[in-house]
mmCIF file of C-alpha atoms in Angstrom:
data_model
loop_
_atom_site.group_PDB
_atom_site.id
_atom_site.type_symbol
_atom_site.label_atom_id
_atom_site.label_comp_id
_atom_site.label_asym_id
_atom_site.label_seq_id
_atom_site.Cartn_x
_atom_site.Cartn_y
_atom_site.Cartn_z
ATOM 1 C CA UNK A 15 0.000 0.000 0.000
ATOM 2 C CA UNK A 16 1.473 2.631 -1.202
ATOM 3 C CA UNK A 17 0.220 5.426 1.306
ATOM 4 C CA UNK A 18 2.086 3.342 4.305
ATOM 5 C CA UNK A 19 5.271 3.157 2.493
ATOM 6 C CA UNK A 20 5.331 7.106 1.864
ATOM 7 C CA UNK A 21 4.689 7.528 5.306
ATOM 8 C CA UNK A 22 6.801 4.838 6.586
ATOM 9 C CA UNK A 23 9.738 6.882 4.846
ATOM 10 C CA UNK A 24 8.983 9.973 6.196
ATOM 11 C CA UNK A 25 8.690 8.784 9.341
ATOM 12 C CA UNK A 26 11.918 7.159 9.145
ATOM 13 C CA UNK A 27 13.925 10.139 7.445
ATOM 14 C CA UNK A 28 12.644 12.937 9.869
ATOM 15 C CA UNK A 29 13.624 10.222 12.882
ATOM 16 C CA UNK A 30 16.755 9.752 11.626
ATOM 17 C CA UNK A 31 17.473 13.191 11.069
ATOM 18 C CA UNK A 32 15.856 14.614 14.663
ATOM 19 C CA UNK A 33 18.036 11.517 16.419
ATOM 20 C CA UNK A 34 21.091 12.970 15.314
ATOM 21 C CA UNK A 35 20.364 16.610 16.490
ATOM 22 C CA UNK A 36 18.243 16.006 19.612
ATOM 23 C CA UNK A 37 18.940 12.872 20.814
ATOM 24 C CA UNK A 38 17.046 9.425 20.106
ATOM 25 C CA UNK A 39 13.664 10.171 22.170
ATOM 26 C CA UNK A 40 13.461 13.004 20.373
ATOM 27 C CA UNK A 41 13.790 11.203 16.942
ATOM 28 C CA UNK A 42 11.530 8.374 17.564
ATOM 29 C CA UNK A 43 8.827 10.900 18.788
ATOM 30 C CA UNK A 44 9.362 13.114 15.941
ATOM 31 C CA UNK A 45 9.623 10.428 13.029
ATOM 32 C CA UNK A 46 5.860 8.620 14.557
ATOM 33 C CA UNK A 47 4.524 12.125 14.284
ATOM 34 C CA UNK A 48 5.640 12.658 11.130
ATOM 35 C CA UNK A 49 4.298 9.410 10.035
ATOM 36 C CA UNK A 50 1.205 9.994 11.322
ATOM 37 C CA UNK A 51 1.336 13.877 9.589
ATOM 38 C CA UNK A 52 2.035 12.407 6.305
ATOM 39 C CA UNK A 53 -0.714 9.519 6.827
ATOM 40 C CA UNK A 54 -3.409 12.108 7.494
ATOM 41 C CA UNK A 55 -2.313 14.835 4.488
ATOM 42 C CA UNK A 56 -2.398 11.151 2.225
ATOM 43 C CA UNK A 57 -5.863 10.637 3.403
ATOM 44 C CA UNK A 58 -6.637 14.011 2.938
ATOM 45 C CA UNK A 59 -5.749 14.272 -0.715
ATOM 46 C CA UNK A 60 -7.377 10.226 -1.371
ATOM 47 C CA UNK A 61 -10.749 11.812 0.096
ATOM 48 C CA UNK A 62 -11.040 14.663 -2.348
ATOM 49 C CA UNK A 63 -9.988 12.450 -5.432
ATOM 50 C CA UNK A 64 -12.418 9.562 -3.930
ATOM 51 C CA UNK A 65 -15.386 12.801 -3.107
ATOM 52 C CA UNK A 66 -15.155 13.851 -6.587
ATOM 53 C CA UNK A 67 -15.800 10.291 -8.607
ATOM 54 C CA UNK A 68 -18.324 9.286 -5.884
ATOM 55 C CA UNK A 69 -20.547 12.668 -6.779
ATOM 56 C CA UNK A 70 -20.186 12.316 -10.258
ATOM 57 C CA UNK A 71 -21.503 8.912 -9.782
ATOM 58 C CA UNK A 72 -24.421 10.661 -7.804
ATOM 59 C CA UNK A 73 -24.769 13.294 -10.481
ATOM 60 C CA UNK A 74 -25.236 10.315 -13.023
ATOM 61 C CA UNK A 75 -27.626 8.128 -11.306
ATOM 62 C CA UNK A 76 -30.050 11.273 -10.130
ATOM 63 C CA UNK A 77 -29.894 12.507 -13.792
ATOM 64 C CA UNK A 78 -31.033 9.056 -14.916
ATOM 65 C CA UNK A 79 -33.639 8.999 -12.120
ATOM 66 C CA UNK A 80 -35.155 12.203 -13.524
ATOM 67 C CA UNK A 81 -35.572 11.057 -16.927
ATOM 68 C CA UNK A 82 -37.180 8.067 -15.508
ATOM 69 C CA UNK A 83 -39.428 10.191 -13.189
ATOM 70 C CA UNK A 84 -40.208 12.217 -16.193
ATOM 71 C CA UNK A 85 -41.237 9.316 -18.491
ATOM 72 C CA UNK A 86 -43.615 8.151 -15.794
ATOM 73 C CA UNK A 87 -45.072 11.673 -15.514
ATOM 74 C CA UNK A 88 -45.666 11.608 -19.372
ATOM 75 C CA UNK A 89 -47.332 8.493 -19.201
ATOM 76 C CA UNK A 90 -49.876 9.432 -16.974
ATOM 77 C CA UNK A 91 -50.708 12.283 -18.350
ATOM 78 C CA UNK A 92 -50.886 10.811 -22.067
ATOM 79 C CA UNK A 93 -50.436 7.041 -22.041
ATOM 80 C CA UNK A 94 -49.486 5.180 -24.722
ATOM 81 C CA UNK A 95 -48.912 1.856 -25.243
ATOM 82 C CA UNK A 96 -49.798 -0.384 -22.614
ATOM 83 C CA UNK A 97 -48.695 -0.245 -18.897
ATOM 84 C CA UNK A 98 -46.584 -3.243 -19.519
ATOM 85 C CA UNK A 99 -44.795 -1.915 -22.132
ATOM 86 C CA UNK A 100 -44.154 1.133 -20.018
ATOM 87 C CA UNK A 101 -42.755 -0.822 -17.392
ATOM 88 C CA UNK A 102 -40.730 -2.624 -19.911
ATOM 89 C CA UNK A 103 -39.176 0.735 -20.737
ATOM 90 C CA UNK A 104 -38.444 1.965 -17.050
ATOM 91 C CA UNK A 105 -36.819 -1.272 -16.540
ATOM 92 C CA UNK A 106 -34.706 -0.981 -19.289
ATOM 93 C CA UNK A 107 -34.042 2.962 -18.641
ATOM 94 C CA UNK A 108 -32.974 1.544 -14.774
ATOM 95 C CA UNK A 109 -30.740 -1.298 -16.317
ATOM 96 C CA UNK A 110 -29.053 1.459 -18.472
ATOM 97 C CA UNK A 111 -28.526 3.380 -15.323
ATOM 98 C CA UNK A 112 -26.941 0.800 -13.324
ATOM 99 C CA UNK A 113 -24.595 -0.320 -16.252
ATOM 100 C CA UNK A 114 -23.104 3.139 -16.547
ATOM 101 C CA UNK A 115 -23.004 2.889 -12.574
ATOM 102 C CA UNK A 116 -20.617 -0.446 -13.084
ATOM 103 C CA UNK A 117 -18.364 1.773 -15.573
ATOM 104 C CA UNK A 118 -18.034 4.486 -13.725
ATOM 105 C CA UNK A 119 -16.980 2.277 -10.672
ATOM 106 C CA UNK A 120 -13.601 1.615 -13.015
ATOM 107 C CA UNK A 121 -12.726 5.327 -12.071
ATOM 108 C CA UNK A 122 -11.848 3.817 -8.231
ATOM 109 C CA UNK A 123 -9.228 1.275 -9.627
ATOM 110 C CA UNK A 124 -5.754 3.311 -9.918
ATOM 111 C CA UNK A 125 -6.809 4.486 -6.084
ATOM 112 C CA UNK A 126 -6.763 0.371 -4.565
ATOM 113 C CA UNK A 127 -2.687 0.520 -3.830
ATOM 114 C CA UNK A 128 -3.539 3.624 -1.614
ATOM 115 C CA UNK A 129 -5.766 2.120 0.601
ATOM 116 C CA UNK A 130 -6.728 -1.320 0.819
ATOM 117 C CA UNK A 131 -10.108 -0.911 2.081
ATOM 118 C CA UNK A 132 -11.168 1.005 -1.007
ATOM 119 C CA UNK A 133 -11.387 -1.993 -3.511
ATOM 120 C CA UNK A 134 -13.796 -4.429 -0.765
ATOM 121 C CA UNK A 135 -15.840 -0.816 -0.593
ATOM 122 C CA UNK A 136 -16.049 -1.148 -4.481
ATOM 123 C CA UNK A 137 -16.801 -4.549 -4.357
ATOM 124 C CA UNK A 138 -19.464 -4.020 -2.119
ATOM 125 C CA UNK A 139 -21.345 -1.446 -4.174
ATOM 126 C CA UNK A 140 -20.456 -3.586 -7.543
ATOM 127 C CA UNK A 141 -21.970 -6.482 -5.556
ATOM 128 C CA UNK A 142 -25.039 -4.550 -5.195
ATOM 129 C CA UNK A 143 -25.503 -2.826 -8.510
ATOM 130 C CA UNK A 144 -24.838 -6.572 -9.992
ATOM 131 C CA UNK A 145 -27.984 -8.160 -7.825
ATOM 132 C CA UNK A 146 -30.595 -4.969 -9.010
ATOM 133 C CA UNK A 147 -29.392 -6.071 -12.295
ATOM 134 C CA UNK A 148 -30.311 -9.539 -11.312
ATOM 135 C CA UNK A 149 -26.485 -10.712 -12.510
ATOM 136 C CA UNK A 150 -26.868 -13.464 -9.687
ATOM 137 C CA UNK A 151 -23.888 -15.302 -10.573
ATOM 138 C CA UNK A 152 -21.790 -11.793 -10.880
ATOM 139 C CA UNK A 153 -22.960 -10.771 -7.680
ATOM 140 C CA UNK A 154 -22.189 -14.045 -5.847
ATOM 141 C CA UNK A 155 -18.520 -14.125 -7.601
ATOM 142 C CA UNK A 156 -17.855 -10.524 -5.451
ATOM 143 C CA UNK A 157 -19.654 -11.954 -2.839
ATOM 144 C CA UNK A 158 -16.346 -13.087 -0.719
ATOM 145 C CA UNK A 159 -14.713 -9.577 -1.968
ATOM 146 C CA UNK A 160 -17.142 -7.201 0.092
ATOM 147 C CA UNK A 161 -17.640 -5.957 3.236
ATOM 148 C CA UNK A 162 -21.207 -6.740 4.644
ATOM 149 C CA UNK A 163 -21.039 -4.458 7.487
ATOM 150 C CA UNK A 164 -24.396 -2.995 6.363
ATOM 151 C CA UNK A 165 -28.159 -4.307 6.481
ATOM 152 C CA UNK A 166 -29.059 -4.498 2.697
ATOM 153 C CA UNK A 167 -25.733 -6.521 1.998
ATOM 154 C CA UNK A 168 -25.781 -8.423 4.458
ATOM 155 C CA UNK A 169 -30.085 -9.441 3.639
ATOM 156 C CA UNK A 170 -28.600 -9.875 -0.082
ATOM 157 C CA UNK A 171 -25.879 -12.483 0.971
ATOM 158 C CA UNK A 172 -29.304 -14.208 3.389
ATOM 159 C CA UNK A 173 -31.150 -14.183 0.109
ATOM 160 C CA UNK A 174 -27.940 -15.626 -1.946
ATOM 161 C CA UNK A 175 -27.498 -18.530 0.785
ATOM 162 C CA UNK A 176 -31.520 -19.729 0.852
ATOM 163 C CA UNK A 177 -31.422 -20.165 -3.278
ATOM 164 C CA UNK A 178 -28.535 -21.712 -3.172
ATOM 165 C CA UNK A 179 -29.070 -23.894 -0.066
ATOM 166 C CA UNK A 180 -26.228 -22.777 1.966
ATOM 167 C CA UNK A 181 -26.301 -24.936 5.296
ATOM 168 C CA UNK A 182 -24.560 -22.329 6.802
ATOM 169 C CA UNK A 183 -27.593 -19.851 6.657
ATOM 170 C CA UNK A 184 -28.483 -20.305 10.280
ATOM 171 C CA UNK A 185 -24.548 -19.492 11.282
ATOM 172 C CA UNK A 186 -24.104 -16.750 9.244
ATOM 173 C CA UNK A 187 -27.072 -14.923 10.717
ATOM 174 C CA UNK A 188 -26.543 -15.972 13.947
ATOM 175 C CA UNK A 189 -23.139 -13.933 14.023
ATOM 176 C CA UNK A 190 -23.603 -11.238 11.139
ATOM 177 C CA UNK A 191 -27.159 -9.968 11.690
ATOM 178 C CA UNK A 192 -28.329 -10.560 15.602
ATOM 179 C CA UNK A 193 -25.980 -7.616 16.659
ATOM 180 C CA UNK A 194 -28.140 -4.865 14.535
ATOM 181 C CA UNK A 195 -30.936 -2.888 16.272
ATOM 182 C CA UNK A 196 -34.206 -0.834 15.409
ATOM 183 C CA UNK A 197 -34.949 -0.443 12.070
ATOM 184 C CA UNK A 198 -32.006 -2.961 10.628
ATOM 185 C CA UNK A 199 -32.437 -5.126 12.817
ATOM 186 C CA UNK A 200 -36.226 -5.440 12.383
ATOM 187 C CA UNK A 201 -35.485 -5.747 8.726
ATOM 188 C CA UNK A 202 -32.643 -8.527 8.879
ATOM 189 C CA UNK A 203 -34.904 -10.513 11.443
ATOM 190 C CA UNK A 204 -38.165 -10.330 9.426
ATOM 191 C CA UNK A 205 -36.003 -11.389 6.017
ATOM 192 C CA UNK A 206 -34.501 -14.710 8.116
ATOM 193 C CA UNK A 207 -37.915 -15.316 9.412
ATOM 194 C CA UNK A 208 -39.388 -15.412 6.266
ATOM 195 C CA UNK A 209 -36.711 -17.608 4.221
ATOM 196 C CA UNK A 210 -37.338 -19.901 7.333
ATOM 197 C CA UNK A 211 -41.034 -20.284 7.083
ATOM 198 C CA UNK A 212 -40.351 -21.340 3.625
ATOM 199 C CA UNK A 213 -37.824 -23.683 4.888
ATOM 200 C CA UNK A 214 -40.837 -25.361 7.284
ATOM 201 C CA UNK A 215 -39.027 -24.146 10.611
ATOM 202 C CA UNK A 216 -41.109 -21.889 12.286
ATOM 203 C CA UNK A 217 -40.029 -22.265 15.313
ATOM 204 C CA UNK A 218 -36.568 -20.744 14.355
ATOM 205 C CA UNK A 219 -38.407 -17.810 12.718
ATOM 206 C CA UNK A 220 -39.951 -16.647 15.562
ATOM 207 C CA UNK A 221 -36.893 -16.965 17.803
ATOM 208 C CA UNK A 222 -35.324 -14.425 15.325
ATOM 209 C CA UNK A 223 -38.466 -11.887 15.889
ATOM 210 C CA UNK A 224 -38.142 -12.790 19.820
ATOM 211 C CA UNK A 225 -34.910 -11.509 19.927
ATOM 212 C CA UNK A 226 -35.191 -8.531 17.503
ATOM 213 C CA UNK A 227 -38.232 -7.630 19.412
ATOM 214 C CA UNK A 228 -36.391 -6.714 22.190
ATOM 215 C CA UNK A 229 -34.483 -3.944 20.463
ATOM 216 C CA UNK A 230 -37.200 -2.660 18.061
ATOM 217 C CA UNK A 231 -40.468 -1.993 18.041
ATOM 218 C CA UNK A 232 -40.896 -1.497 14.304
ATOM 219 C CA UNK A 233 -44.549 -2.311 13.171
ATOM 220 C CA UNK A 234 -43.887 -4.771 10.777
ATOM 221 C CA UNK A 235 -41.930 -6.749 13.440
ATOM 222 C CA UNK A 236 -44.768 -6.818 15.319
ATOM 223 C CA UNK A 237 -47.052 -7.349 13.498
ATOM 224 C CA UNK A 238 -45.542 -10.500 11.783
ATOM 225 C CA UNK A 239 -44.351 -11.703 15.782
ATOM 226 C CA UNK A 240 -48.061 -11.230 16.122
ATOM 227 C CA UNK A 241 -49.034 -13.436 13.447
ATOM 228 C CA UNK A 242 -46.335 -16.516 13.979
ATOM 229 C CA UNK A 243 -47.208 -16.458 18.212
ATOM 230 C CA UNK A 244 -50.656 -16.660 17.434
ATOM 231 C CA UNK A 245 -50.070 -19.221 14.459
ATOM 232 C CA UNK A 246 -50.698 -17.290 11.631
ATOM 233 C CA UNK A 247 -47.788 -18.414 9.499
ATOM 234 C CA UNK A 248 -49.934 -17.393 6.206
ATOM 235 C CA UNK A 249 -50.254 -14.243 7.510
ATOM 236 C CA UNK A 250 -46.500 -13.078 8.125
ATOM 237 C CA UNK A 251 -45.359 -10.078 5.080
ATOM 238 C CA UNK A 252 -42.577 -8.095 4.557
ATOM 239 C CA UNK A 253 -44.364 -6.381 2.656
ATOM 240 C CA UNK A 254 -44.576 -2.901 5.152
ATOM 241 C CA UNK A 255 -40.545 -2.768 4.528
ATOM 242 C CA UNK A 256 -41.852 -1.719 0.825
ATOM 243 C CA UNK A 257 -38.848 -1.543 -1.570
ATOM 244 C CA UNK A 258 -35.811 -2.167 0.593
ATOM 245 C CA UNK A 259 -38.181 -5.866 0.459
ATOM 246 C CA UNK A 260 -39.299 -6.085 -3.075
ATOM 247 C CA UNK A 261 -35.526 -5.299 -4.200
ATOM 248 C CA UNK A 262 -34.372 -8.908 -2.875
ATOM 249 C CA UNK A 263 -36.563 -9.944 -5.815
ATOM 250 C CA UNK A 264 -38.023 -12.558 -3.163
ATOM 251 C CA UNK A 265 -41.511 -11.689 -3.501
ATOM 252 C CA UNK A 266 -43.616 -9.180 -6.349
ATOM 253 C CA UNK A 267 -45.447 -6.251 -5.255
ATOM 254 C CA UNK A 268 -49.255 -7.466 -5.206
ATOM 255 C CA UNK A 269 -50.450 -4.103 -6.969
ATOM 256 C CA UNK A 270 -47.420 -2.511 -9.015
ATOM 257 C CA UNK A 271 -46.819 1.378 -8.286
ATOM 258 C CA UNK A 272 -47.592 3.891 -10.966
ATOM 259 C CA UNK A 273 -44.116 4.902 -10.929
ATOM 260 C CA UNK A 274 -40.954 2.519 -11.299
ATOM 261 C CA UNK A 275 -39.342 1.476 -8.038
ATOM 262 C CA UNK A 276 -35.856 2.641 -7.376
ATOM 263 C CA UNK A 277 -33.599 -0.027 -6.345
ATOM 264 C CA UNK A 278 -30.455 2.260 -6.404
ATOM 265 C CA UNK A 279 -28.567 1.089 -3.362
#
């Protein structure tokens, strides 16, 4: 990395150069501070560069969400064609989107010997723009390259293990997903509860709501503890988590929205 060999350098000149005025302390305290100087004016300067390609990723992707906004507007006011060709359209308009969002992503590459974070960061958002494009076998390939420190990867890779058959589902929940509260949490819980009940093992389902229950009170965890304590399995639905849900393509929405969804993690 190249960022900790710069610094390492300075550090080490400066030390040297200190020790042989001012004594040894001296140079050992000086060269760590001026390690630590150059690490942060690095940083610094990798932020901006990083800042600038992540807004004109923004800038892209709200542009494209306009023009989708605005072909939805037009078609209400003066439809043609049929509503399933219009969706057609919006899907293919989205699709467009998150291809140029894949390209763009190249921009990060010459910046992955600076900081070796950066590229599992990448990864991660590559991962997702891959699954909204419903590339399943791209986004499993990046799967072991990302960081799922956040809900929505982290209920992609749950998704990813129950169509594949993963035995390891129960494990990786059990460790990954427990720790988050409120609104993740809720989220994460009600996902593994309902990949469960499909797997015939209710009882483990409503273990998951037990214990998210007790640091959330969101209403569709309640409502769906509700329905699994008083045995209405048929009655559990995720589907008052609207599109954060419907994006883990698990389940269609029963009436489809006038306008398109946005699935732009």
């Amino acid at each position: 990395m190249y960022s900790m060999i710069i610094s390492l350098v300075v550090g080490a000149a400066i030390g040297a150069l200190t020790s042989r005025d001012l004594g040894v302390t001296w140079g050992i305290v000086c060269g760590i501070g001026a390690f630590l100087i150059s690490q942060l004016v690095i940083m610094l300067i990798l932020r901006k560069k990083l800042n600038r390609i992540q807004l004109g990723m923004q800038q892209t992707m709200q542009a494209a969400q306009a023009r989708i906004a605005r072909q939805v507007q037009n078609f209400q006011q003066r439809p043609v064609g049929s509503p399933k060709m219009m969706q057609q359209k919006l899907e293919s308009m989205q699709n467009d989107a998150l291809h140029e969002a894949l390209r763009m992503t190249t921009a990060f590459d010459p910046f992955y010997r600076w900081n070796w974070m950066l590229a599992k960061q990448i990864n991660t958002m590559k991962m997702q723009l891959y699954f909204q494009l419903k590339d399943f076998a791209a986004a499993d390939k990046l799967m072991p390259k990302c960081l799922l420190f956040d809900a929505r990867s982290l209920a992609i890779k749950l998704v990813r293990m129950y169509k594949k058959e993963d035995p390891k589902l129960d494990t990786f929940y059990r460790k990954k997903c427990r720790r988050f509260k409120g609104e993740d949490g809720a989220f994460l819980s009600c996902v593994y509860a309902w990949i469960k009940l499909k797997q015939n093992d209710a009882a483990k389902a409503l273990a998951a709501l037990v214990e998210a229950k007790k640091n959330s009170d969101n209403a569709v965890l309640l409502a769906n503890y509700d329905n699994l304590v008083n045995g209405r399995n048929k009655h559990f639905s995720n589907a008052g988590f609207g599109d954060n849900w419907y994006a883990l393509y698990m389940e269609e929405p029963k009436v489809r929205p006038q306008k398109v969804q946005q699935r732009m993690y």
